[in-house]
Amino acid sequence: RMPLYLFSRAEDYYAAGGPPGSGGCFTGNKLLAIIGPQATEQSWQVVQHEGFHQFAEQIISRKIPVWIEEGLADYFGNGIFTGDGFVTGIVFPHQRQMVQLLIKSENRRSIEDLMKVNSVQWASELDFTNYLQAWSIVYFLLHGEDGKYRKGFDQLLAALSRGTGWKPAWKAQFGTDVDALEQRWRQWWLALQDNATWDLHARAMVA
């Protein structure tokens, strides 16, 4: 069991250790989140995002690269809880559009540069584009090209849970040619259609 505290009042959340201006956080030993008078879709997304951080620290590893951990946290944050199940992998049209705009932007980081950002830099910037890019890369590794990279990504996480450093774990599964991976990531996202995950959304709605 993992400690979870939900607050109806923001002032109680801050008094319990929640960072000012945030809606939820994992402190290293407990998960805190503001729910307000009634839970909303957004508040659930915060709980699910921070809940992955809590799960990752206790079950996978404390040394997951920040871009992988934040990408996975957003991946599960975007999931839809159906009451007795959880549907992940849905891409909404606005998300697809944002990723495509990011890819076309001259100001974005390369994937190789994003991999070099450490947790201190990430926390000091809290740049939305970092989260968006990290999520899009993780999504590609889980679903891109008919799931071609998913097994390797699963094995990467398994290696991290055994204490393997992330660089040798990454090299063992994906090699050293990050530029080639970036090209495939770009091409896949730019070709993604609006209704690409309609079946997953339908599954969640029916459930």
PDB file of N, CA and C in Angstrom, residues 78-145:
ATOM      1  N   ASN A  78      -2.572  10.358 -18.807  1.00  0.00           N
ATOM      2  CA  ASN A  78      -3.560  10.496 -19.873  1.00  0.00           C
ATOM      3  C   ASN A  78      -4.509   9.308 -19.967  1.00  0.00           C
ATOM      4  N   GLY A  79      -4.232   8.251 -19.200  1.00  0.00           N
ATOM      5  CA  GLY A  79      -5.080   7.068 -19.260  1.00  0.00           C
ATOM      6  C   GLY A  79      -6.479   7.352 -18.726  1.00  0.00           C
ATOM      7  N   ILE A  80      -7.449   6.549 -19.145  1.00  0.00           N
ATOM      8  CA  ILE A  80      -8.832   6.704 -18.694  1.00  0.00           C
ATOM      9  C   ILE A  80      -9.190   5.552 -17.770  1.00  0.00           C
ATOM     10  N   PHE A  81      -9.511   5.888 -16.513  1.00  0.00           N
ATOM     11  CA  PHE A  81      -9.953   4.891 -15.538  1.00  0.00           C
ATOM     12  C   PHE A  81     -11.435   4.622 -15.775  1.00  0.00           C
ATOM     13  N   THR A  82     -11.790   3.362 -15.946  1.00  0.00           N
ATOM     14  CA  THR A  82     -13.164   3.027 -16.321  1.00  0.00           C
ATOM     15  C   THR A  82     -14.000   2.491 -15.162  1.00  0.00           C
ATOM     16  N   GLY A  83     -13.436   2.488 -13.967  1.00  0.00           N
ATOM     17  CA  GLY A  83     -14.173   1.969 -12.815  1.00  0.00           C
ATOM     18  C   GLY A  83     -13.650   0.618 -12.385  1.00  0.00           C
ATOM     19  N   ASP A  84     -13.358  -0.238 -13.352  1.00  0.00           N
ATOM     20  CA  ASP A  84     -12.764  -1.539 -13.026  1.00  0.00           C
ATOM     21  C   ASP A  84     -11.622  -1.877 -13.980  1.00  0.00           C
ATOM     22  N   GLY A  85     -11.133  -0.876 -14.671  1.00  0.00           N
ATOM     23  CA  GLY A  85     -10.019  -1.076 -15.598  1.00  0.00           C
ATOM     24  C   GLY A  85      -9.380   0.253 -15.952  1.00  0.00           C
ATOM     25  N   PHE A  86      -8.425   0.209 -16.861  1.00  0.00           N
ATOM     26  CA  PHE A  86      -7.632   1.393 -17.180  1.00  0.00           C
ATOM     27  C   PHE A  86      -7.239   1.290 -18.644  1.00  0.00           C
ATOM     28  N   VAL A  87      -7.621   2.266 -19.453  1.00  0.00           N
ATOM     29  CA  VAL A  87      -7.295   2.255 -20.875  1.00  0.00           C
ATOM     30  C   VAL A  87      -6.224   3.303 -21.139  1.00  0.00           C
ATOM     31  N   THR A  88      -5.086   2.878 -21.648  1.00  0.00           N
ATOM     32  CA  THR A  88      -3.998   3.797 -21.973  1.00  0.00           C
ATOM     33  C   THR A  88      -3.734   3.772 -23.480  1.00  0.00           C
ATOM     34  N   GLY A  89      -2.988   4.762 -23.954  1.00  0.00           N
ATOM     35  CA  GLY A  89      -2.592   4.785 -25.360  1.00  0.00           C
ATOM     36  C   GLY A  89      -3.455   5.667 -26.232  1.00  0.00           C
ATOM     37  N   ILE A  90      -4.433   6.372 -25.648  1.00  0.00           N
ATOM     38  CA  ILE A  90      -5.282   7.259 -26.441  1.00  0.00           C
ATOM     39  C   ILE A  90      -4.522   8.545 -26.758  1.00  0.00           C
ATOM     40  N   VAL A  91      -4.575   8.962 -28.011  1.00  0.00           N
ATOM     41  CA  VAL A  91      -4.021  10.252 -28.439  1.00  0.00           C
ATOM     42  C   VAL A  91      -5.180  11.104 -28.917  1.00  0.00           C
ATOM     43  N   PHE A  92      -5.422  12.204 -28.227  1.00  0.00           N
ATOM     44  CA  PHE A  92      -6.489  13.110 -28.630  1.00  0.00           C
ATOM     45  C   PHE A  92      -5.982  14.046 -29.733  1.00  0.00           C
ATOM     46  N   PRO A  93      -6.876  14.529 -30.590  1.00  0.00           N
ATOM     47  CA  PRO A  93      -6.441  15.365 -31.724  1.00  0.00           C
ATOM     48  C   PRO A  93      -5.561  16.541 -31.320  1.00  0.00           C
ATOM     49  N   HIS A  94      -5.889  17.210 -30.205  1.00  0.00           N
ATOM     50  CA  HIS A  94      -5.081  18.363 -29.815  1.00  0.00           C
ATOM     51  C   HIS A  94      -3.665  17.947 -29.421  1.00  0.00           C
ATOM     52  N   GLN A  95      -3.515  16.721 -28.859  1.00  0.00           N
ATOM     53  CA  GLN A  95      -2.177  16.235 -28.510  1.00  0.00           C
ATOM     54  C   GLN A  95      -1.361  15.947 -29.766  1.00  0.00           C
ATOM     55  N   ARG A  96      -1.999  15.308 -30.734  1.00  0.00           N
ATOM     56  CA  ARG A  96      -1.319  15.028 -32.008  1.00  0.00           C
ATOM     57  C   ARG A  96      -0.854  16.321 -32.665  1.00  0.00           C
ATOM     58  N   GLN A  97      -1.717  17.320 -32.661  1.00  0.00           N
ATOM     59  CA  GLN A  97      -1.379  18.598 -33.272  1.00  0.00           C
ATOM     60  C   GLN A  97      -0.210  19.272 -32.553  1.00  0.00           C
ATOM     61  N   MET A  98      -0.212  19.210 -31.203  1.00  0.00           N
ATOM     62  CA  MET A  98       0.872  19.832 -30.448  1.00  0.00           C
ATOM     63  C   MET A  98       2.209  19.156 -30.726  1.00  0.00           C
ATOM     64  N   VAL A  99       2.193  17.823 -30.815  1.00  0.00           N
ATOM     65  CA  VAL A  99       3.439  17.103 -31.101  1.00  0.00           C
ATOM     66  C   VAL A  99       3.937  17.450 -32.502  1.00  0.00           C
ATOM     67  N   GLN A 100       3.040  17.506 -33.462  1.00  0.00           N
ATOM     68  CA  GLN A 100       3.440  17.833 -34.830  1.00  0.00           C
ATOM     69  C   GLN A 100       4.001  19.255 -34.917  1.00  0.00           C
ATOM     70  N   LEU A 101       3.408  20.197 -34.186  1.00  0.00           N
ATOM     71  CA  LEU A 101       3.942  21.563 -34.149  1.00  0.00           C
ATOM     72  C   LEU A 101       5.314  21.581 -33.492  1.00  0.00           C
ATOM     73  N   LEU A 102       5.474  20.785 -32.434  1.00  0.00           N
ATOM     74  CA  LEU A 102       6.768  20.701 -31.748  1.00  0.00           C
ATOM     75  C   LEU A 102       7.838  20.163 -32.687  1.00  0.00           C
ATOM     76  N   ILE A 103       7.521  19.114 -33.426  1.00  0.00           N
ATOM     77  CA  ILE A 103       8.479  18.507 -34.349  1.00  0.00           C
ATOM     78  C   ILE A 103       8.920  19.509 -35.416  1.00  0.00           C
ATOM     79  N   LYS A 104       7.988  20.327 -35.871  1.00  0.00           N
ATOM     80  CA  LYS A 104       8.300  21.307 -36.910  1.00  0.00           C
ATOM     81  C   LYS A 104       8.993  22.550 -36.367  1.00  0.00           C
ATOM     82  N   SER A 105       9.002  22.702 -35.041  1.00  0.00           N
ATOM     83  CA  SER A 105       9.593  23.890 -34.429  1.00  0.00           C
ATOM     84  C   SER A 105      11.112  23.851 -34.480  1.00  0.00           C
ATOM     85  N   GLU A 106      11.714  25.001 -34.683  1.00  0.00           N
ATOM     86  CA  GLU A 106      13.179  25.089 -34.696  1.00  0.00           C
ATOM     87  C   GLU A 106      13.751  25.223 -33.290  1.00  0.00           C
ATOM     88  N   ASN A 107      12.885  25.424 -32.307  1.00  0.00           N
ATOM     89  CA  ASN A 107      13.352  25.681 -30.944  1.00  0.00           C
ATOM     90  C   ASN A 107      13.378  24.431 -30.060  1.00  0.00           C
ATOM     91  N   ARG A 108      12.881  23.326 -30.575  1.00  0.00           N
ATOM     92  CA  ARG A 108      12.822  22.129 -29.731  1.00  0.00           C
ATOM     93  C   ARG A 108      14.208  21.495 -29.582  1.00  0.00           C
ATOM     94  N   ARG A 109      14.338  20.703 -28.540  1.00  0.00           N
ATOM     95  CA  ARG A 109      15.560  19.940 -28.323  1.00  0.00           C
ATOM     96  C   ARG A 109      15.581  18.721 -29.240  1.00  0.00           C
ATOM     97  N   SER A 110      16.776  18.276 -29.579  1.00  0.00           N
ATOM     98  CA  SER A 110      16.895  16.967 -30.219  1.00  0.00           C
ATOM     99  C   SER A 110      16.657  15.922 -29.138  1.00  0.00           C
ATOM    100  N   ILE A 111      16.345  14.695 -29.546  1.00  0.00           N
ATOM    101  CA  ILE A 111      16.148  13.632 -28.557  1.00  0.00           C
ATOM    102  C   ILE A 111      17.433  13.400 -27.765  1.00  0.00           C
ATOM    103  N   GLU A 112      18.564  13.462 -28.449  1.00  0.00           N
ATOM    104  CA  GLU A 112      19.839  13.268 -27.766  1.00  0.00           C
ATOM    105  C   GLU A 112      20.060  14.337 -26.701  1.00  0.00           C
ATOM    106  N   ASP A 113      19.704  15.585 -26.990  1.00  0.00           N
ATOM    107  CA  ASP A 113      19.834  16.656 -26.002  1.00  0.00           C
ATOM    108  C   ASP A 113      18.863  16.463 -24.839  1.00  0.00           C
ATOM    109  N   LEU A 114      17.630  16.017 -25.161  1.00  0.00           N
ATOM    110  CA  LEU A 114      16.649  15.783 -24.102  1.00  0.00           C
ATOM    111  C   LEU A 114      17.142  14.704 -23.146  1.00  0.00           C
ATOM    112  N   MET A 115      17.818  13.688 -23.687  1.00  0.00           N
ATOM    113  CA  MET A 115      18.346  12.614 -22.853  1.00  0.00           C
ATOM    114  C   MET A 115      19.405  13.106 -21.867  1.00  0.00           C
ATOM    115  N   LYS A 116      20.036  14.233 -22.172  1.00  0.00           N
ATOM    116  CA  LYS A 116      21.108  14.754 -21.323  1.00  0.00           C
ATOM    117  C   LYS A 116      20.590  15.621 -20.181  1.00  0.00           C
ATOM    118  N   VAL A 117      19.296  15.975 -20.215  1.00  0.00           N
ATOM    119  CA  VAL A 117      18.726  16.814 -19.166  1.00  0.00           C
ATOM    120  C   VAL A 117      18.588  15.984 -17.894  1.00  0.00           C
ATOM    121  N   ASN A 118      19.194  16.453 -16.807  1.00  0.00           N
ATOM    122  CA  ASN A 118      19.078  15.717 -15.544  1.00  0.00           C
ATOM    123  C   ASN A 118      17.878  16.226 -14.742  1.00  0.00           C
ATOM    124  N   SER A 119      17.595  15.583 -13.630  1.00  0.00           N
ATOM    125  CA  SER A 119      16.393  15.903 -12.855  1.00  0.00           C
ATOM    126  C   SER A 119      16.434  17.319 -12.286  1.00  0.00           C
ATOM    127  N   VAL A 120      17.633  17.803 -11.932  1.00  0.00           N
ATOM    128  CA  VAL A 120      17.756  19.162 -11.386  1.00  0.00           C
ATOM    129  C   VAL A 120      17.409  20.192 -12.464  1.00  0.00           C
ATOM    130  N   GLN A 121      17.959  19.998 -13.668  1.00  0.00           N
ATOM    131  CA  GLN A 121      17.652  20.907 -14.777  1.00  0.00           C
ATOM    132  C   GLN A 121      16.171  20.858 -15.127  1.00  0.00           C
ATOM    133  N   TRP A 122      15.626  19.658 -15.143  1.00  0.00           N
ATOM    134  CA  TRP A 122      14.210  19.490 -15.486  1.00  0.00           C
ATOM    135  C   TRP A 122      13.338  20.265 -14.500  1.00  0.00           C
ATOM    136  N   ALA A 123      13.622  20.094 -13.213  1.00  0.00           N
ATOM    137  CA  ALA A 123      12.820  20.751 -12.179  1.00  0.00           C
ATOM    138  C   ALA A 123      12.975  22.264 -12.203  1.00  0.00           C
ATOM    139  N   SER A 124      14.160  22.739 -12.574  1.00  0.00           N
ATOM    140  CA  SER A 124      14.389  24.185 -12.600  1.00  0.00           C
ATOM    141  C   SER A 124      13.687  24.842 -13.786  1.00  0.00           C
ATOM    142  N   GLU A 125      13.495  24.080 -14.872  1.00  0.00           N
ATOM    143  CA  GLU A 125      12.839  24.632 -16.067  1.00  0.00           C
ATOM    144  C   GLU A 125      11.331  24.428 -16.046  1.00  0.00           C
ATOM    145  N   LEU A 126      10.901  23.210 -15.704  1.00  0.00           N
ATOM    146  CA  LEU A 126       9.486  22.822 -15.759  1.00  0.00           C
ATOM    147  C   LEU A 126       8.846  23.310 -17.062  1.00  0.00           C
ATOM    148  N   ASP A 127       9.519  22.992 -18.159  1.00  0.00           N
ATOM    149  CA  ASP A 127       9.112  23.430 -19.491  1.00  0.00           C
ATOM    150  C   ASP A 127       8.082  22.455 -20.069  1.00  0.00           C
ATOM    151  N   PHE A 128       6.922  22.971 -20.440  1.00  0.00           N
ATOM    152  CA  PHE A 128       5.862  22.119 -20.981  1.00  0.00           C
ATOM    153  C   PHE A 128       6.338  21.329 -22.190  1.00  0.00           C
ATOM    154  N   THR A 129       7.176  21.942 -23.029  1.00  0.00           N
ATOM    155  CA  THR A 129       7.624  21.249 -24.240  1.00  0.00           C
ATOM    156  C   THR A 129       8.484  20.036 -23.896  1.00  0.00           C
ATOM    157  N   ASN A 130       9.213  20.078 -22.776  1.00  0.00           N
ATOM    158  CA  ASN A 130       9.983  18.902 -22.351  1.00  0.00           C
ATOM    159  C   ASN A 130       9.053  17.739 -22.035  1.00  0.00           C
ATOM    160  N   TYR A 131       7.970  18.038 -21.316  1.00  0.00           N
ATOM    161  CA  TYR A 131       6.993  16.998 -20.972  1.00  0.00           C
ATOM    162  C   TYR A 131       6.336  16.445 -22.242  1.00  0.00           C
ATOM    163  N   LEU A 132       5.954  17.349 -23.143  1.00  0.00           N
ATOM    164  CA  LEU A 132       5.290  16.923 -24.378  1.00  0.00           C
ATOM    165  C   LEU A 132       6.208  16.045 -25.216  1.00  0.00           C
ATOM    166  N   GLN A 133       7.465  16.450 -25.346  1.00  0.00           N
ATOM    167  CA  GLN A 133       8.390  15.668 -26.157  1.00  0.00           C
ATOM    168  C   GLN A 133       8.689  14.326 -25.505  1.00  0.00           C
ATOM    169  N   ALA A 134       8.888  14.334 -24.188  1.00  0.00           N
ATOM    170  CA  ALA A 134       9.165  13.074 -23.476  1.00  0.00           C
ATOM    171  C   ALA A 134       7.998  12.100 -23.633  1.00  0.00           C
ATOM    172  N   TRP A 135       6.769  12.615 -23.473  1.00  0.00           N
ATOM    173  CA  TRP A 135       5.586  11.759 -23.643  1.00  0.00           C
ATOM    174  C   TRP A 135       5.525  11.212 -25.062  1.00  0.00           C
ATOM    175  N   SER A 136       5.792  12.055 -26.051  1.00  0.00           N
ATOM    176  CA  SER A 136       5.682  11.612 -27.443  1.00  0.00           C
ATOM    177  C   SER A 136       6.721  10.544 -27.780  1.00  0.00           C
ATOM    178  N   ILE A 137       7.912  10.628 -27.185  1.00  0.00           N
ATOM    179  CA  ILE A 137       8.953   9.620 -27.434  1.00  0.00           C
ATOM    180  C   ILE A 137       8.565   8.307 -26.771  1.00  0.00           C
ATOM    181  N   VAL A 138       8.130   8.394 -25.507  1.00  0.00           N
ATOM    182  CA  VAL A 138       7.689   7.187 -24.797  1.00  0.00           C
ATOM    183  C   VAL A 138       6.520   6.543 -25.543  1.00  0.00           C
ATOM    184  N   TYR A 139       5.587   7.377 -25.996  1.00  0.00           N
ATOM    185  CA  TYR A 139       4.442   6.846 -26.734  1.00  0.00           C
ATOM    186  C   TYR A 139       4.909   6.119 -27.991  1.00  0.00           C
ATOM    187  N   PHE A 140       5.844   6.712 -28.703  1.00  0.00           N
ATOM    188  CA  PHE A 140       6.380   6.091 -29.920  1.00  0.00           C
ATOM    189  C   PHE A 140       7.038   4.753 -29.596  1.00  0.00           C
ATOM    190  N   LEU A 141       7.792   4.692 -28.506  1.00  0.00           N
ATOM    191  CA  LEU A 141       8.472   3.444 -28.140  1.00  0.00           C
ATOM    192  C   LEU A 141       7.485   2.361 -27.712  1.00  0.00           C
ATOM    193  N   LEU A 142       6.304   2.757 -27.250  1.00  0.00           N
ATOM    194  CA  LEU A 142       5.293   1.782 -26.835  1.00  0.00           C
ATOM    195  C   LEU A 142       4.361   1.376 -27.976  1.00  0.00           C
ATOM    196  N   HIS A 143       4.066   2.325 -28.883  1.00  0.00           N
ATOM    197  CA  HIS A 143       3.035   2.070 -29.891  1.00  0.00           C
ATOM    198  C   HIS A 143       3.501   2.264 -31.328  1.00  0.00           C
ATOM    199  N   GLY A 144       4.620   2.957 -31.522  1.00  0.00           N
ATOM    200  CA  GLY A 144       5.047   3.296 -32.868  1.00  0.00           C
ATOM    201  C   GLY A 144       5.394   2.105 -33.733  1.00  0.00           C
ATOM    202  N   GLU A 145       5.108   2.228 -35.017  1.00  0.00           N
ATOM    203  CA  GLU A 145       5.436   1.194 -36.002  1.00  0.00           C
ATOM    204  C   GLU A 145       4.918  -0.183 -35.554  1.00  0.00           C
TER     205      GLU A 145
END
